[in-house]
């Protein structure tokens, strides 16, 4: 009997992704995968879909797309402090393009190997290019990192730099003033857009140290707001402390600030923790952890204007509207 077309395609192109972990009892090839959860863990599950012309450009490098498709899912595991374990892949393709599939699967295999996550199921259909990945990770039963546990006087921290991906997107749309940027800067910004680096290592170290965490996928203000709403808290932000890359620093400060506050696709972590625990994390991850503000009992998000007055963020957003 012939194997199903999905099975053949997945086996042919994604084989490198399908064999490794000992906790996979039955992998790809049967009706279901059978997976063994380690003792004292729960399973964290998340799913993300990328659709051509909505989430990525039709001409994007398929190797980079393979990386991004898994990276955005890994980032959700990172935000929960979960250890990546398994993923499934649903691929809708307009045609069987051998070259595209080879490159896409190579990118996917590269990031999967880096995070020790195994492909345990797949489905392929014909249609407009769409990539859906569901990830599964392990979280310790005794301490689950969520959005709803921020406490007053917690410091608000972010990992890495913000706004790069949004600047890369503006470049792709022909909307970025590139006067001061070198080709290397532009390639860096595009890499941040097309190949984000999920912070799983830091995420797992936040367990027991951070009170609340989220990954920054829709822009810092929007994502921090999820923490504040879930925790019934507010925030005072120091916009001058927003971490910018060397490339972003070459843009006008107001523009870089706007990109960092509202641009999407950063896939950095935003978390809240006590002063002491932030010091521990900074010691562990040094220049990767940046304090950008403080959690307040009073709700709302505020920043200090040039006159030192605290102002609600609606104002700063309105002021920067011409960049939107
Ligand atoms: Mg998320």
GROMACS .gro file of C-alpha atoms and ligand atoms in nm:
model
  325
    1UNK     CA    1   0.000   0.000   0.000
    2UNK     CA    2   0.126   0.348  -0.085
    3UNK     CA    3   0.184   0.592   0.202
    4UNK     CA    4  -0.043   0.899   0.204
    5UNK     CA    5   0.082   1.204   0.009
    6UNK     CA    6   0.120   1.405   0.331
    7UNK     CA    7   0.332   1.133   0.482
    8UNK     CA    8   0.558   1.119   0.173
    9UNK     CA    9   0.602   1.494   0.154
   10UNK     CA   10   0.675   1.533   0.524
   11UNK     CA   11   0.910   1.235   0.518
   12UNK     CA   12   1.086   1.359   0.206
   13UNK     CA   13   1.152   1.716   0.314
   14UNK     CA   14   1.121   1.718   0.691
   15UNK     CA   15   1.287   1.391   0.780
   16UNK     CA   16   1.576   1.563   0.959
   17UNK     CA   17   1.321   1.717   1.196
   18UNK     CA   18   1.143   1.396   1.285
   19UNK     CA   19   1.393   1.178   1.470
   20UNK     CA   20   1.561   1.259   1.798
   21UNK     CA   21   1.380   1.298   2.129
   22UNK     CA   22   1.341   1.000   2.358
   23UNK     CA   23   1.006   1.124   2.487
   24UNK     CA   24   0.849   1.069   2.142
   25UNK     CA   25   0.703   0.718   2.169
   26UNK     CA   26   0.534   0.724   1.826
   27UNK     CA   27   0.641   0.997   1.582
   28UNK     CA   28   0.528   1.084   1.231
   29UNK     CA   29   0.380   0.802   1.025
   30UNK     CA   30   0.088   0.677   1.233
   31UNK     CA   31  -0.253   0.834   1.286
   32UNK     CA   32  -0.134   1.016   1.596
   33UNK     CA   33   0.192   1.090   1.768
   34UNK     CA   34   0.226   0.943   2.116
   35UNK     CA   35   0.427   1.155   2.357
   36UNK     CA   36   0.560   1.098   2.704
   37UNK     CA   37   0.532   1.390   2.948
   38UNK     CA   38   0.807   1.411   3.207
   39UNK     CA   39   0.692   1.371   3.567
   40UNK     CA   40   0.575   1.682   3.752
   41UNK     CA   41   0.520   1.884   3.434
   42UNK     CA   42   0.221   2.021   3.253
   43UNK     CA   43   0.210   2.068   2.876
   44UNK     CA   44   0.213   2.426   2.743
   45UNK     CA   45   0.055   2.452   2.396
   46UNK     CA   46   0.045   2.738   2.147
   47UNK     CA   47  -0.037   2.777   1.777
   48UNK     CA   48   0.042   3.044   1.518
   49UNK     CA   49  -0.043   3.078   1.151
   50UNK     CA   50   0.159   3.274   0.895
   51UNK     CA   51  -0.020   3.365   0.572
   52UNK     CA   52   0.158   3.495   0.264
   53UNK     CA   53   0.095   3.867   0.192
   54UNK     CA   54  -0.044   3.911   0.544
   55UNK     CA   55   0.240   3.792   0.768
   56UNK     CA   56   0.523   3.770   0.517
   57UNK     CA   57   0.616   3.892   0.171
   58UNK     CA   58   0.577   3.649  -0.121
   59UNK     CA   59   0.946   3.690  -0.210
   60UNK     CA   60   1.085   3.628   0.140
   61UNK     CA   61   1.377   3.385   0.160
   62UNK     CA   62   1.215   3.044   0.234
   63UNK     CA   63   1.505   2.949   0.467
   64UNK     CA   64   1.432   3.256   0.680
   65UNK     CA   65   1.060   3.185   0.664
   66UNK     CA   66   1.123   2.836   0.803
   67UNK     CA   67   1.308   2.993   1.093
   68UNK     CA   68   1.041   3.255   1.159
   69UNK     CA   69   0.749   3.011   1.142
   70UNK     CA   70   0.888   2.817   1.437
   71UNK     CA   71   1.050   3.116   1.612
   72UNK     CA   72   0.720   3.297   1.668
   73UNK     CA   73   0.580   2.984   1.833
   74UNK     CA   74   0.893   2.922   2.040
   75UNK     CA   75   0.859   3.280   2.163
   76UNK     CA   76   0.519   3.197   2.316
   77UNK     CA   77   0.677   2.902   2.498
   78UNK     CA   78   0.953   3.138   2.617
   79UNK     CA   79   0.694   3.375   2.763
   80UNK     CA   80   0.559   3.090   2.978
   81UNK     CA   81   0.905   2.972   3.076
   82UNK     CA   82   0.825   2.642   2.903
   83UNK     CA   83   1.087   2.403   2.777
   84UNK     CA   84   1.028   2.334   2.404
   85UNK     CA   85   0.953   1.968   2.324
   86UNK     CA   86   0.740   1.893   2.018
   87UNK     CA   87   0.565   2.065   1.729
   88UNK     CA   88   0.321   1.988   1.450
   89UNK     CA   89   0.317   2.155   1.109
   90UNK     CA   90   0.027   2.220   0.871
   91UNK     CA   91   0.151   2.344   0.537
   92UNK     CA   92  -0.071   2.477   0.259
   93UNK     CA   93   0.122   2.509  -0.066
   94UNK     CA   94   0.017   2.645  -0.406
   95UNK     CA   95   0.241   2.382  -0.570
   96UNK     CA   96   0.515   2.133  -0.484
   97UNK     CA   97   0.824   2.347  -0.534
   98UNK     CA   98   1.125   2.127  -0.460
   99UNK     CA   99   1.371   2.414  -0.417
  100UNK     CA  100   1.138   2.614  -0.189
  101UNK     CA  101   1.059   2.310   0.026
  102UNK     CA  102   1.427   2.221   0.066
  103UNK     CA  103   1.518   2.571   0.181
  104UNK     CA  104   1.211   2.613   0.403
  105UNK     CA  105   1.271   2.279   0.574
  106UNK     CA  106   1.642   2.359   0.618
  107UNK     CA  107   1.554   2.683   0.802
  108UNK     CA  108   1.298   2.499   1.012
  109UNK     CA  109   1.548   2.223   1.092
  110UNK     CA  110   1.813   2.477   1.190
  111UNK     CA  111   1.601   2.647   1.455
  112UNK     CA  112   1.436   2.321   1.570
  113UNK     CA  113   1.778   2.171   1.637
  114UNK     CA  114   1.890   2.480   1.828
  115UNK     CA  115   1.589   2.449   2.058
  116UNK     CA  116   1.576   2.068   2.072
  117UNK     CA  117   1.217   2.056   1.954
  118UNK     CA  118   1.094   1.768   1.739
  119UNK     CA  119   0.837   1.757   1.459
  120UNK     CA  120   0.581   1.492   1.558
  121UNK     CA  121   0.300   1.543   1.307
  122UNK     CA  122   0.220   1.717   0.983
  123UNK     CA  123  -0.041   1.779   0.721
  124UNK     CA  124  -0.014   1.928   0.373
  125UNK     CA  125  -0.284   2.069   0.150
  126UNK     CA  126  -0.296   2.266  -0.174
  127UNK     CA  127  -0.389   2.635  -0.159
  128UNK     CA  128  -0.243   2.982  -0.093
  129UNK     CA  129   0.088   2.956   0.098
  130UNK     CA  130   0.004   2.923   0.468
  131UNK     CA  131   0.215   2.783   0.751
  132UNK     CA  132   0.057   2.674   1.079
  133UNK     CA  133   0.273   2.545   1.360
  134UNK     CA  134   0.161   2.422   1.700
  135UNK     CA  135   0.425   2.390   1.969
  136UNK     CA  136   0.420   2.187   2.289
  137UNK     CA  137   0.649   2.254   2.583
  138UNK     CA  138   0.693   2.140   2.940
  139UNK     CA  139   0.629   2.359   3.242
  140UNK     CA  140   0.696   2.264   3.603
  141UNK     CA  141   0.373   2.207   3.795
  142UNK     CA  142   0.476   2.409   4.097
  143UNK     CA  143   0.545   2.741   3.924
  144UNK     CA  144   0.368   2.862   3.612
  145UNK     CA  145   0.472   3.197   3.463
  146UNK     CA  146   0.167   3.393   3.348
  147UNK     CA  147   0.058   3.746   3.257
  148UNK     CA  148  -0.160   3.802   3.562
  149UNK     CA  149   0.085   3.816   3.852
  150UNK     CA  150   0.263   4.152   3.822
  151UNK     CA  151   0.302   4.322   4.162
  152UNK     CA  152   0.331   4.688   4.261
  153UNK     CA  153   0.691   4.814   4.265
  154UNK     CA  154   0.804   4.534   4.032
  155UNK     CA  155   1.055   4.654   3.777
  156UNK     CA  156   0.944   4.618   3.415
  157UNK     CA  157   1.214   4.462   3.198
  158UNK     CA  158   1.261   4.370   2.835
  159UNK     CA  159   1.519   4.146   2.671
  160UNK     CA  160   1.734   4.244   2.372
  161UNK     CA  161   1.639   4.548   2.162
  162UNK     CA  162   1.301   4.678   2.053
  163UNK     CA  163   1.179   4.828   1.726
  164UNK     CA  164   1.426   4.664   1.486
  165UNK     CA  165   1.172   4.439   1.316
  166UNK     CA  166   0.931   4.729   1.270
  167UNK     CA  167   1.213   4.933   1.110
  168UNK     CA  168   1.291   4.635   0.886
  169UNK     CA  169   0.926   4.618   0.784
  170UNK     CA  170   0.922   4.990   0.705
  171UNK     CA  171   1.228   4.938   0.488
  172UNK     CA  172   1.056   4.653   0.300
  173UNK     CA  173   0.755   4.880   0.247
  174UNK     CA  174   0.981   5.159   0.114
  175UNK     CA  175   0.885   5.383   0.408
  176UNK     CA  176   1.214   5.405   0.597
  177UNK     CA  177   1.443   5.707   0.567
  178UNK     CA  178   1.768   5.519   0.518
  179UNK     CA  179   1.999   5.820   0.490
  180UNK     CA  180   2.217   5.737   0.790
  181UNK     CA  181   2.193   5.358   0.768
  182UNK     CA  182   2.460   5.139   0.610
  183UNK     CA  183   2.383   4.824   0.410
  184UNK     CA  184   2.493   4.627   0.718
  185UNK     CA  185   2.239   4.813   0.933
  186UNK     CA  186   1.962   4.740   0.685
  187UNK     CA  187   2.053   4.373   0.661
  188UNK     CA  188   2.053   4.359   1.044
  189UNK     CA  189   1.703   4.513   1.059
  190UNK     CA  190   1.576   4.271   0.794
  191UNK     CA  191   1.723   3.977   0.984
  192UNK     CA  192   1.542   4.090   1.297
  193UNK     CA  193   1.217   4.101   1.097
  194UNK     CA  194   1.266   3.777   0.906
  195UNK     CA  195   1.457   3.562   1.158
  196UNK     CA  196   1.358   3.661   1.511
  197UNK     CA  197   1.548   3.502   1.802
  198UNK     CA  198   1.305   3.367   2.059
  199UNK     CA  199   1.436   3.406   2.417
  200UNK     CA  200   1.370   3.055   2.544
  201UNK     CA  201   1.684   3.033   2.752
  202UNK     CA  202   1.599   3.352   2.941
  203UNK     CA  203   1.231   3.255   2.959
  204UNK     CA  204   1.308   2.933   3.143
  205UNK     CA  205   1.529   3.121   3.387
  206UNK     CA  206   1.241   3.358   3.468
  207UNK     CA  207   1.061   3.076   3.650
  208UNK     CA  208   1.067   3.155   4.021
  209UNK     CA  209   1.222   3.498   3.953
  210UNK     CA  210   0.967   3.691   3.744
  211UNK     CA  211   0.608   3.759   3.854
  212UNK     CA  212   0.458   3.809   3.507
  213UNK     CA  213   0.582   3.772   3.150
  214UNK     CA  214   0.470   3.804   2.789
  215UNK     CA  215   0.648   3.799   2.456
  216UNK     CA  216   0.649   4.122   2.256
  217UNK     CA  217   0.481   4.033   1.928
  218UNK     CA  218   0.234   4.318   1.878
  219UNK     CA  219   0.443   4.606   2.014
  220UNK     CA  220   0.561   4.683   2.369
  221UNK     CA  221   0.269   4.907   2.472
  222UNK     CA  222   0.008   4.659   2.348
  223UNK     CA  223   0.176   4.357   2.506
  224UNK     CA  224   0.266   4.526   2.836
  225UNK     CA  225  -0.096   4.635   2.850
  226UNK     CA  226  -0.198   4.267   2.850
  227UNK     CA  227   0.013   4.215   3.165
  228UNK     CA  228  -0.134   4.528   3.328
  229UNK     CA  229  -0.495   4.431   3.247
  230UNK     CA  230  -0.448   4.073   3.362
  231UNK     CA  231  -0.278   4.188   3.683
  232UNK     CA  232  -0.503   4.493   3.755
  233UNK     CA  233  -0.196   4.716   3.773
  234UNK     CA  234  -0.051   5.021   3.598
  235UNK     CA  235   0.297   5.123   3.481
  236UNK     CA  236   0.537   5.414   3.470
  237UNK     CA  237   0.778   5.380   3.180
  238UNK     CA  238   1.112   5.548   3.125
  239UNK     CA  239   1.114   5.589   2.747
  240UNK     CA  240   1.475   5.706   2.757
  241UNK     CA  241   1.568   5.356   2.884
  242UNK     CA  242   1.418   5.171   2.585
  243UNK     CA  243   1.693   4.949   2.443
  244UNK     CA  244   1.785   5.040   2.085
  245UNK     CA  245   2.024   4.855   1.857
  246UNK     CA  246   2.316   5.040   1.697
  247UNK     CA  247   2.113   5.058   1.375
  248UNK     CA  248   1.803   5.200   1.543
  249UNK     CA  249   2.013   5.461   1.724
  250UNK     CA  250   2.096   5.611   1.385
  251UNK     CA  251   1.729   5.699   1.330
  252UNK     CA  252   1.574   6.013   1.483
  253UNK     CA  253   1.510   5.937   1.853
  254UNK     CA  254   1.137   6.009   1.830
  255UNK     CA  255   1.105   5.765   1.542
  256UNK     CA  256   1.309   5.493   1.715
  257UNK     CA  257   1.098   5.542   2.029
  258UNK     CA  258   0.778   5.508   1.832
  259UNK     CA  259   0.901   5.190   1.662
  260UNK     CA  260   1.011   5.043   1.996
  261UNK     CA  261   0.681   5.125   2.169
  262UNK     CA  262   0.435   5.024   1.899
  263UNK     CA  263   0.618   4.824   1.632
  264UNK     CA  264   0.548   4.453   1.626
  265UNK     CA  265   0.746   4.135   1.557
  266UNK     CA  266   1.023   4.192   1.814
  267UNK     CA  267   0.976   3.853   1.984
  268UNK     CA  268   1.161   3.978   2.289
  269UNK     CA  269   1.029   3.911   2.639
  270UNK     CA  270   0.869   4.171   2.865
  271UNK     CA  271   0.852   4.068   3.230
  272UNK     CA  272   0.811   4.208   3.578
  273UNK     CA  273   1.015   4.109   3.882
  274UNK     CA  274   1.137   4.241   4.216
  275UNK     CA  275   1.447   4.462   4.229
  276UNK     CA  276   1.647   4.175   4.379
  277UNK     CA  277   1.544   3.923   4.117
  278UNK     CA  278   1.612   4.169   3.835
  279UNK     CA  279   1.963   4.210   3.977
  280UNK     CA  280   2.004   3.829   3.971
  281UNK     CA  281   1.881   3.806   3.612
  282UNK     CA  282   2.103   4.096   3.503
  283UNK     CA  283   2.398   3.920   3.660
  284UNK     CA  284   2.308   3.603   3.468
  285UNK     CA  285   2.227   3.761   3.130
  286UNK     CA  286   2.414   4.093   3.166
  287UNK     CA  287   2.343   4.323   2.870
  288UNK     CA  288   2.036   4.125   2.756
  289UNK     CA  289   1.809   4.254   3.036
  290UNK     CA  290   1.692   4.616   3.036
  291UNK     CA  291   1.483   4.789   3.303
  292UNK     CA  292   1.231   5.022   3.135
  293UNK     CA  293   0.989   5.107   3.413
  294UNK     CA  294   0.796   5.014   3.722
  295UNK     CA  295   0.461   4.853   3.802
  296UNK     CA  296   0.219   5.079   3.990
  297UNK     CA  297  -0.092   5.006   4.194
  298UNK     CA  298  -0.283   5.275   3.999
  299UNK     CA  299  -0.391   5.159   3.656
  300UNK     CA  300  -0.286   5.328   3.330
  301UNK     CA  301   0.045   5.362   3.149
  302UNK     CA  302   0.250   5.676   3.198
  303UNK     CA  303   0.576   5.828   3.081
  304UNK     CA  304   0.762   6.139   3.195
  305UNK     CA  305   0.754   6.425   2.944
  306UNK     CA  306   1.031   6.680   2.883
  307UNK     CA  307   0.905   6.890   3.178
  308UNK     CA  308   0.922   6.593   3.415
  309UNK     CA  309   0.543   6.552   3.433
  310UNK     CA  310   0.384   6.208   3.414
  311UNK     CA  311   0.167   6.182   3.108
  312UNK     CA  312  -0.065   5.904   2.988
  313UNK     CA  313   0.054   5.710   2.686
  314UNK     CA  314  -0.241   5.805   2.468
  315UNK     CA  315  -0.070   6.143   2.438
  316UNK     CA  316   0.265   6.008   2.322
  317UNK     CA  317   0.091   5.785   2.069
  318UNK     CA  318  -0.109   6.078   1.932
  319UNK     CA  319   0.208   6.284   1.913
  320UNK     CA  320   0.379   6.021   1.705
  321UNK     CA  321   0.083   5.947   1.480
  322UNK     CA  322   0.260   6.068   1.167
  323UNK     CA  323   0.493   5.771   1.196
  324UNK     CA  324   0.209   5.519   1.222
  325LIG    MG1  325   0.260   3.569   2.279
   0.00000   0.00000   0.00000
